[in-house]
Structure formats: C-alpha cells, structure tokens
Amino acid sequence: MADWQEITGGITAPRGYQAAGITAGLKPSGLPDLALIFSEVEAIAAGVFTTSQVKAACVEYCRQRLQAKHSARAILCNAGQANAATGTQGYLDTLESALAIAQALNISSESVLLASTGVIGQRIKMDALRSGIPKVVAALSETGSDAAAGAIITTDLVTKSIALETTISDRPVRIGGIAKGSGMIHPNMATMLAFVTCDAVVSSHLWQQMLARAADRSFNSITVDGDTSTNDSLIALANGQSRTPAIIEWGAEAEKLEAMLTAVCQHLAKAIARDGEGATCLIEVEVTGAHDELSARQIAKTIAGSSLVKSAIFGRDPNWGRIAAAAGRAGVPFEQENLQIKLGNFLMLENGQPLQFDRAAASAYLKKASVGAYLQQDTVLISVNVGNGYGVGKAWGCDLSYDYVKINAEYTT
C-alpha cells in the first residue's frame, strides 16, 4: 500500500500556496488563458525542460534563472501563444512578463518563473498580458488550483490535477500538481507543462535530483504522437511550510518524499496520455526481465509509441505481432525465445512461441476499455517479459484514432 493518501486542493493543497486562472484575452476562443501560482515565502525551485534545439523563450529564461538561483516564489503561465521561434523580441517579451508580474506581486523578478503554451511562432499578446496581470494577482486564492488548471490548457479535453499527503516526522507533508498536454507528446525531459508544489523542507540539490528521477519515471515515459514540444517544462516548488525537519541527505524520509513526488508526476503523466488528441483509451505497457530499469523503460516506451500498436488498439485488433515488432526495434538486446506477451489477461506469446487465445474475447477487452471510466476502467494493459533480468519499466500512451489527424490537420485553421 502507498504511504500516502489522495486529498483535494491540487496545487494549493500544500501549505503556503495560492493560485489563480483568468481570461486575459490571449486565446481567440475567449476561454481562460492566464494562470499564476504563488508561494507566500521563497521556495526551493527545480525544473526539467525540453531537450529540443528549438526552445521557447520561457524555457531559456527559466533555465538561466534556475542556474543562477535555486528558488522562486511565482510561476506565470500564458496559454494561446507558445512564444517559441520568435527571436529576440520573443525573449524581450518574456523578460517584460517576468518584470510585470514581479512588480504586481512586490517581489524580485529573479523569483519569477515562466511558462507558455500555444501556437509555435506566435509571440505573446503583450497588451492582453499587461492588462491581465493585475487581474490574475487579484484573483489569487488558497482554493485557486482548479482555476489555474483550467487556464493552462489548449486542446486538452479535461484539466489534470492531483494532491497527495503523507507524514514525515509526525507532521503532514503535501504535494500537489497540475498539468496540461494532449498533443505533441513525446517528452525528452518532462511534459508539455506541469507544475508541482510541496510544503516539505528539502535541500535544492536533493529536490532537483528527485524531480529529474520522477520525470524519467513519469513524463519521460509517456507518448501520444512521437513529437517533442518546444515548450516542455516541469517546474516544482518546495516552500518548507510543513515545518518538518530539513531533508538534506538521502534516507528514509527522502525516499518517502520522492516516492510521493513520483506518484504525483505519474498521475499527471497518465492523465496527459489518456487525453491524447482523439484518444479513446489509455495504454499501459509494463516490461519485465530486462537488464536494468532504463532498458525496460526503453522497450515499454517504444511499444507505447508505435503507430501500428496504437492503431491496432483503436481498431480493437489484438494483433500481438505489432507489439513483438516494436519490442524488437527498441534498441535493447534480448533473446527472442524468451519473449512473452500478454494483452490484459490474454497470454499470446510464451517463450517466443505463439499461443492459441480467444481473439473475440481479447477484442472485447479492448472495446470495453474504450468506454471505461476515465483513468479507472479505460486502460489497456500490455505486459511484456524479455528475460530473467531485474529491470522493470512502464510507459503510457493512447490509441491512435481518426480524430487525431483531423485535430492536428486543422490546428491553426
């Protein structure tokens, strides 16, 4: 059993945080498009960002800020314009955004982190942002997580939020998070956008290490369409307001905190994969028997990202040959006579040999997942064993439907 419990409140569940989300006029749709997360005190800050060579101005800005200073108090996120591939003026817009929100909050601009999402090649609508900043500051609330989660989404069909609580040194410690992402999902860092808050007392180097490992086991293990965004950002704050003893070295308390952080990130990551554009179900791939965890995750992610596997799942076709082919091209050595493949409870391949199974029942299993309750009964499980190693890894994706092409073919038109 997990050593924590789910609670309400999202990113404002941890002590000492407020959040807000408003409509500033950045999106043509008129939907909420400006979010703010604020810590009442300076918080340890960590981040993981896109590895794309084409990076949004906010990514470059945050990397520089976190290299110079491992703390922050505010995260401002605009939706509607990615402000990526916008040149010098795009970066100047980012600097102006940081200064404007800092002045409105009466804090140093060095304590501000930024994120953007939307159409690549479009600058932030600065007039709308300038007028929206006083409004989003005024809207800050200890119950503002849902509003913030709604203001960062673009093509998402649902908002994504979670909060967990555990006990450290006989005091409650909480971690909350929100995320957005639906398409252009194949992270080489973290995810499209994800923000995490925590009220534990933890050193900056441990917090960064924990976040990087949590990202690898969550956001770096999801795929929707094989495309990595220019704006991928995972930012986590820890403000110490739980008043627990400081976690400054690895031990039982650090392990517990990282495990809960990973659980928060995995929940958000799975929510993103399930909300893939046009998706009808979540795909969870577990690989066992690999040489190490990294190898197992690589095989799992290759299977979850295979267009042929994803198309077969959408067509409710239990075509295990596509799973085998994806595992074989993952770049991880294994003996094919050791390969085992299961779809749900249906064993299809054992010791590299095909087995008889009820194809109609297996297809029905896929159909049932497509109408199952969100993140509960809507998951297709693929289990693959490649040998006798100790490596275990998971990856998540979604099926590939006709609607994915339609949504992305008409994205800017």
C-alpha positions as MATLAB code, in Angstrom:
seq = 'MADWQEITGGITAPRGYQAAGITAGLKPSGLPDLALIFSEVEAIAAGVFTTSQVKAACVEYCRQRLQAKHSARAILCNAGQANAATGTQGYLDTLESALAIAQALNISSESVLLASTGVIGQRIKMDALRSGIPKVVAALSETGSDAAAGAIITTDLVTKSIALETTISDRPVRIGGIAKGSGMIHPNMATMLAFVTCDAVVSSHLWQQMLARAADRSFNSITVDGDTSTNDSLIALANGQSRTPAIIEWGAEAEKLEAMLTAVCQHLAKAIARDGEGATCLIEVEVTGAHDELSARQIAKTIAGSSLVKSAIFGRDPNWGRIAAAAGRAGVPFEQENLQIKLGNFLMLENGQPLQFDRAAASAYLKKASVGAYLQQDTVLISVNVGNGYGVGKAWGCDLSYDYVKINAEYTT';
ca = [
       0.000    0.000    0.000;
       1.139    3.533   -0.764;
       2.349    5.512    2.232;
       0.144    8.492    1.381;
      -3.450    9.401    0.653;
      -5.113   11.460   -2.041;
      -6.589   14.758   -0.893;
      -8.365   17.674   -2.531;
      -6.853   21.023   -3.395;
      -4.438   20.405   -6.266;
      -1.504   22.803   -6.271;
      -2.935   24.817   -3.391;
      -3.244   21.782   -1.098;
       0.307   22.233    0.279;
       0.604   24.995    2.863;
       1.557   28.483    1.827;
       0.420   28.470   -1.808;
      -2.173   30.409   -3.759;
      -3.202   30.137   -7.396;
      -5.434   31.810   -9.939;
      -6.615   31.451  -13.508;
      -8.356   34.135  -15.539;
      -9.366   35.112  -19.057;
      -6.950   37.782  -20.259;
      -7.802   37.696  -23.969;
      -4.793   35.665  -25.079;
      -6.837   32.825  -26.644;
      -9.075   33.556  -29.631;
     -11.700   31.313  -28.014;
     -12.193   33.638  -25.064;
     -11.508   30.812  -22.620;
      -9.259   31.203  -19.525;
      -5.653   31.718  -20.615;
      -3.510   33.177  -17.830;
      -2.513   31.267  -14.683;
      -0.462   32.213  -11.643;
       0.976   30.045   -8.861;
       2.343   31.920   -5.852;
       4.233   30.829   -2.739;
       3.820   33.046    0.300;
       7.530   32.559    1.063;
      10.610   31.897   -1.051;
      10.559   28.249   -2.167;
      13.253   25.869   -3.338;
      12.755   25.536   -7.102;
      13.698   22.779   -9.540;
      12.972   22.292  -13.207;
      13.304   19.876  -16.096;
      12.883   21.193  -19.616;
      12.661   20.188  -23.262;
      15.772   18.865  -24.984;
      14.604   20.261  -28.325;
      17.084   22.543  -30.081;
      14.154   24.858  -30.784;
      13.260   26.150  -27.333;
      10.622   28.653  -26.320;
      11.779   31.909  -24.773;
      10.288   30.886  -21.413;
      12.410   27.708  -21.389;
      15.627   29.640  -21.984;
      14.573   32.153  -19.335;
      13.781   29.511  -16.686;
      16.997   27.606  -17.297;
      19.039   30.752  -16.763;
      17.029   31.711  -13.670;
      17.411   28.299  -12.032;
      21.121   28.137  -12.800;
      21.609   31.465  -11.033;
      19.162   30.942   -8.173;
      17.590   27.714   -6.878;
      14.470   29.355   -5.511;
      11.347   31.171   -6.665;
       8.008   32.457   -5.468;
       5.850   32.711   -8.587;
       5.106   30.810  -11.789;
       3.209   32.703  -14.504;
       1.823   30.723  -17.429;
       0.138   32.074  -20.537;
      -1.871   29.916  -22.945;
      -2.578   30.749  -26.558;
       0.870   31.640  -27.852;
       3.929   29.398  -27.377;
       6.378   32.291  -27.856;
       8.738   29.748  -29.452;
      10.792   30.538  -32.567;
      10.021   34.216  -32.023;
      13.596   35.523  -31.951;
      14.975   38.342  -29.841;
      11.649   40.096  -29.463;
      10.092   36.948  -28.040;
      12.759   36.822  -25.344;
      12.272   40.509  -24.570;
       8.558   39.807  -24.145;
       9.481   37.109  -21.628;
      11.656   39.492  -19.630;
       8.880   42.083  -19.632;
       6.383   39.460  -18.445;
       8.613   38.498  -15.517;
       9.158   42.104  -14.506;
       5.457   42.964  -14.748;
       4.279   40.084  -12.551;
       7.114   40.719  -10.078;
       6.096   44.332   -9.678;
       2.447   43.371   -9.251;
       3.400   40.872   -6.522;
       6.006   43.185   -4.983;
       8.756   40.582   -5.320;
      12.043   40.391   -7.204;
      11.824   39.393  -10.869;
      14.546   36.844  -10.054;
      11.891   34.977   -8.067;
       9.601   34.578  -11.095;
       9.481   31.559  -13.398;
       7.520   31.497  -16.650;
       5.800   29.045  -18.988;
       3.940   29.442  -22.267;
       1.804   27.167  -24.433;
       0.012   27.571  -27.727;
       0.919   28.001  -31.369;
       4.641   27.919  -32.202;
       5.900   31.041  -33.948;
       3.432   33.378  -32.262;
       4.549   35.980  -29.724;
       2.596   36.561  -26.538;
      -0.168   39.129  -26.952;
       1.554   41.580  -24.654;
      -1.266   44.138  -24.441;
      -3.609   41.421  -23.182;
      -0.956   40.088  -20.823;
      -0.222   43.517  -19.361;
      -3.880   44.164  -18.639;
      -4.377   40.643  -17.320;
      -1.584   40.664  -14.746;
      -3.349   42.873  -12.148;
      -6.459   40.723  -12.555;
      -4.691   37.412  -12.068;
      -2.886   38.748   -8.987;
      -6.170   39.971   -7.538;
      -7.708   36.544   -8.167;
      -5.070   34.639   -6.153;
      -6.709   32.265   -3.707;
      -5.896   29.298   -1.495;
      -8.606   27.475   -3.450;
      -7.473   28.631   -6.889;
      -5.966   25.382   -8.169;
      -8.886   24.424  -10.412;
      -8.943   27.871  -11.999;
      -5.213   27.696  -12.694;
      -5.531   24.174  -14.139;
      -8.235   25.425  -16.489;
      -6.210   28.415  -17.642;
      -3.149   26.462  -18.853;
      -4.900   24.028  -21.216;
      -5.152   24.323  -25.011;
      -6.504   21.314  -26.939;
      -6.974   19.334  -23.702;
     -10.450   17.929  -23.162;
     -10.057   17.787  -19.376;
      -7.975   19.525  -16.732;
      -5.338   17.499  -14.897;
      -4.806   17.842  -11.148;
      -3.762   15.784   -8.111;
      -2.744   16.245   -4.466;
      -1.284   13.708   -2.034;
      -0.453   13.817    1.673;
       1.961   11.766    3.785;
       3.519   12.087    7.242;
       7.149   12.995    7.884;
       8.408   13.411   11.462;
       4.803   13.180   12.703;
       3.712   16.153   10.605;
       1.650   16.166    7.393;
       3.503   16.903    4.156;
       1.655   17.556    0.926;
       2.467   17.620   -2.777;
       0.074   18.984   -5.393;
       0.281   19.294   -9.135;
      -1.459   20.430  -12.311;
      -0.528   19.747  -15.911;
      -1.596   20.311  -19.488;
      -0.945   18.281  -22.580;
      -2.859   16.443  -25.251;
      -0.854   16.533  -28.485;
       2.829   16.945  -29.383;
       3.570   14.480  -26.605;
       6.850   12.544  -26.698;
       8.892   14.193  -23.954;
      12.646   14.040  -23.726;
      12.563   15.795  -20.363;
       9.286   16.212  -18.568;
       5.990   17.049  -20.173;
       4.214   19.769  -22.071;
       3.595   21.816  -18.954;
       3.454   20.565  -15.371;
       3.680   22.484  -12.126;
       4.208   20.885   -8.720;
       4.037   22.422   -5.255;
       5.270   20.918   -1.998;
       5.464   22.170    1.593;
       8.380   19.975    2.722;
      11.773   21.340    3.769;
      14.291   19.892    1.324;
      17.692   20.945    0.003;
      17.878   22.314   -3.523;
      20.204   19.629   -4.868;
      18.048   16.793   -3.499;
      14.869   18.402   -4.829;
      16.355   18.696   -8.325;
      17.567   15.092   -8.247;
      14.183   13.863   -7.048;
      12.379   15.789   -9.775;
      14.657   14.506  -12.537;
      14.147   10.888  -11.468;
      10.398   11.387  -11.085;
      10.280   12.872  -14.591;
      12.065    9.847  -16.043;
       9.541    7.509  -14.433;
       6.507    9.523  -15.474;
       6.568   12.253  -18.112;
       9.570   10.784  -19.913;
       7.663    7.516  -20.113;
       4.581    8.753  -21.977;
       3.972    9.240  -25.661;
       0.996   10.276  -27.770;
       2.360   11.071  -31.196;
       6.175   10.961  -31.167;
       6.587   14.751  -31.242;
       8.509   16.647  -28.569;
       7.339   20.182  -27.820;
       9.435   23.335  -27.896;
       7.913   24.379  -24.567;
       8.090   21.256  -22.377;
       8.533   22.382  -18.774;
       8.217   20.676  -15.406;
       8.679   23.104  -12.517;
       8.471   22.135   -8.841;
       8.482   24.359   -5.745;
       9.110   23.299   -2.117;
       8.477   26.096    0.379;
       9.084   24.373    3.730;
       5.787   25.468    5.271;
       5.097   21.996    6.681;
       7.687   22.915    9.349;
       9.199   19.428    9.212;
      12.938   18.853    9.782;
      15.030   19.656    6.727;
      15.739   16.777    4.353;
      19.342   17.408    3.315;
      20.656   13.924    2.608;
      19.394   10.634    1.250;
      17.496    8.457    3.734;
      14.075    7.073    4.591;
      12.364   10.484    4.642;
      13.906   11.487    1.324;
      12.779    8.180   -0.186;
       9.240    8.742    1.039;
       9.140   12.278   -0.356;
      10.495   11.197   -3.734;
       8.057    8.283   -3.930;
       5.130   10.647   -3.381;
       6.550   13.150   -5.880;
       6.839   10.343   -8.426;
       3.249    9.276   -7.756;
       2.024   12.834   -8.391;
       4.005   13.026  -11.635;
       2.811    9.604  -12.801;
      -0.825   10.525  -12.206;
      -0.440   13.699  -14.252;
       1.524   11.879  -16.955;
      -1.139    9.193  -17.326;
      -3.833   11.872  -17.462;
      -1.962   13.537  -20.335;
      -1.570   10.274  -22.243;
      -5.239    9.411  -21.748;
      -6.227   12.858  -23.021;
      -4.233   12.395  -26.226;
      -5.956   14.127  -29.094;
      -8.701   11.828  -30.358;
      -7.798    9.055  -27.894;
     -10.396    6.582  -26.641;
      -8.293    4.732  -24.059;
      -5.031    4.732  -22.109;
      -2.342    2.163  -22.938;
      -0.073    0.990  -20.119;
       2.941   -1.113  -21.082;
       4.961   -2.948  -18.433;
       8.217   -4.627  -19.387;
       9.979   -7.065  -17.051;
      13.078   -9.206  -17.262;
      15.319   -6.566  -18.835;
      18.932   -5.930  -17.817;
      18.008   -2.732  -15.948;
      15.193   -0.237  -15.447;
      16.368    2.059  -18.253;
      16.326   -0.814  -20.772;
      12.873   -1.904  -19.643;
      11.517    1.639  -19.963;
      13.024    1.965  -23.435;
      11.227   -1.149  -24.657;
       7.980   -0.094  -22.970;
       8.097    3.386  -24.471;
       8.828    2.018  -27.951;
       5.766   -0.218  -27.743;
       3.540    2.546  -26.363;
       4.724    4.894  -29.109;
       4.320    2.511  -32.030;
       1.786    3.888  -34.519;
       0.953    0.338  -35.560;
       0.316   -0.795  -31.978;
      -1.732    2.345  -31.283;
      -3.773    1.854  -34.465;
      -4.451   -1.794  -33.630;
      -5.702   -0.841  -30.167;
      -8.046    1.740  -31.706;
      -9.300   -0.896  -34.154;
      -9.812   -3.330  -31.232;
      -7.478   -5.738  -33.024;
      -5.442   -7.989  -30.656;
      -2.516   -8.046  -33.096;
       0.322   -9.064  -30.777;
       2.768   -9.241  -33.693;
       2.941   -5.455  -33.712;
       3.876   -5.491  -30.026;
       6.628   -8.020  -30.693;
       7.949   -5.984  -33.612;
       8.061   -2.783  -31.558;
       9.885   -4.537  -28.715;
      12.422   -5.889  -31.167;
      13.308   -2.483  -32.609;
      13.687   -0.708  -29.260;
      17.471   -0.963  -29.424;
      17.670   -3.184  -26.331;
      19.265   -6.651  -26.793;
      17.261   -9.699  -25.671;
      16.764  -13.277  -26.826;
      13.529  -13.622  -28.768;
      12.988  -17.161  -27.444;
      12.485  -15.534  -24.017;
       9.790  -13.152  -25.234;
       6.370  -13.293  -23.558;
       3.437  -11.031  -24.455;
       0.119  -10.571  -22.656;
      -2.805   -8.295  -23.524;
      -4.777   -7.872  -20.328;
      -5.153  -11.434  -19.070;
      -4.720  -12.953  -22.525;
      -1.379  -14.769  -22.910;
      -0.479  -14.574  -26.608;
       3.225  -15.432  -26.806;
       5.273  -17.615  -24.462;
       8.985  -18.433  -24.794;
       8.935  -16.869  -28.242;
       6.140  -19.198  -29.418;
       2.628  -18.083  -30.436;
      -0.264  -19.448  -28.401;
      -3.934  -20.014  -29.127;
      -6.190  -17.439  -27.465;
      -9.780  -16.226  -27.731;
      -9.478  -13.417  -30.286;
     -13.094  -12.335  -29.901;
     -12.729  -12.041  -26.130;
      -9.442  -10.154  -26.498;
     -11.106   -7.736  -28.925;
     -13.983   -7.306  -26.484;
     -11.425   -6.433  -23.791;
     -10.153   -3.584  -25.990;
     -13.692   -2.395  -26.715;
     -14.533   -2.355  -23.005;
     -11.547   -0.129  -22.237;
     -12.707    2.405  -24.847;
     -15.917    3.027  -22.885;
     -14.467    2.632  -19.377;
     -14.459    5.269  -16.652;
     -11.720    7.892  -17.031;
      -8.373    6.681  -15.606;
     -10.150    3.764  -13.935;
     -11.559    1.178  -16.363;
     -10.253    2.788  -19.556;
      -6.760    1.267  -19.542;
      -5.413   -1.386  -21.916;
      -2.629   -3.355  -20.211;
       0.229   -4.783  -22.274;
       2.700   -6.965  -20.364;
       5.989   -7.998  -21.959;
       8.756  -10.132  -20.476;
      12.123  -10.286  -22.246;
      14.245  -12.463  -19.968;
      15.421  -13.055  -16.412;
      16.860   -9.648  -15.598;
      15.809   -7.435  -12.720;
      14.863   -4.450  -14.878;
      11.214   -3.368  -14.731;
       9.834   -0.350  -16.547;
       6.497    1.170  -17.517;
       5.327    3.527  -20.221;
       1.960    5.033  -21.080;
       0.353    6.095  -24.328;
      -3.016    6.115  -26.037;
      -4.647    4.698  -29.113;
      -4.405    6.474  -32.470;
      -7.803    7.427  -33.843;
      -9.101    9.146  -36.958;
      -9.738   12.278  -34.911;
      -6.021   12.775  -34.171;
      -5.364   13.549  -37.839;
      -8.398   15.818  -38.070;
      -7.499   17.810  -34.946;
      -3.896   18.396  -35.993;
      -4.621   18.936  -39.688;
      -6.784   21.914  -38.744;
      -4.798   23.173  -35.735;
      -4.179   26.740  -36.980;
      -7.040   26.982  -39.455;
];
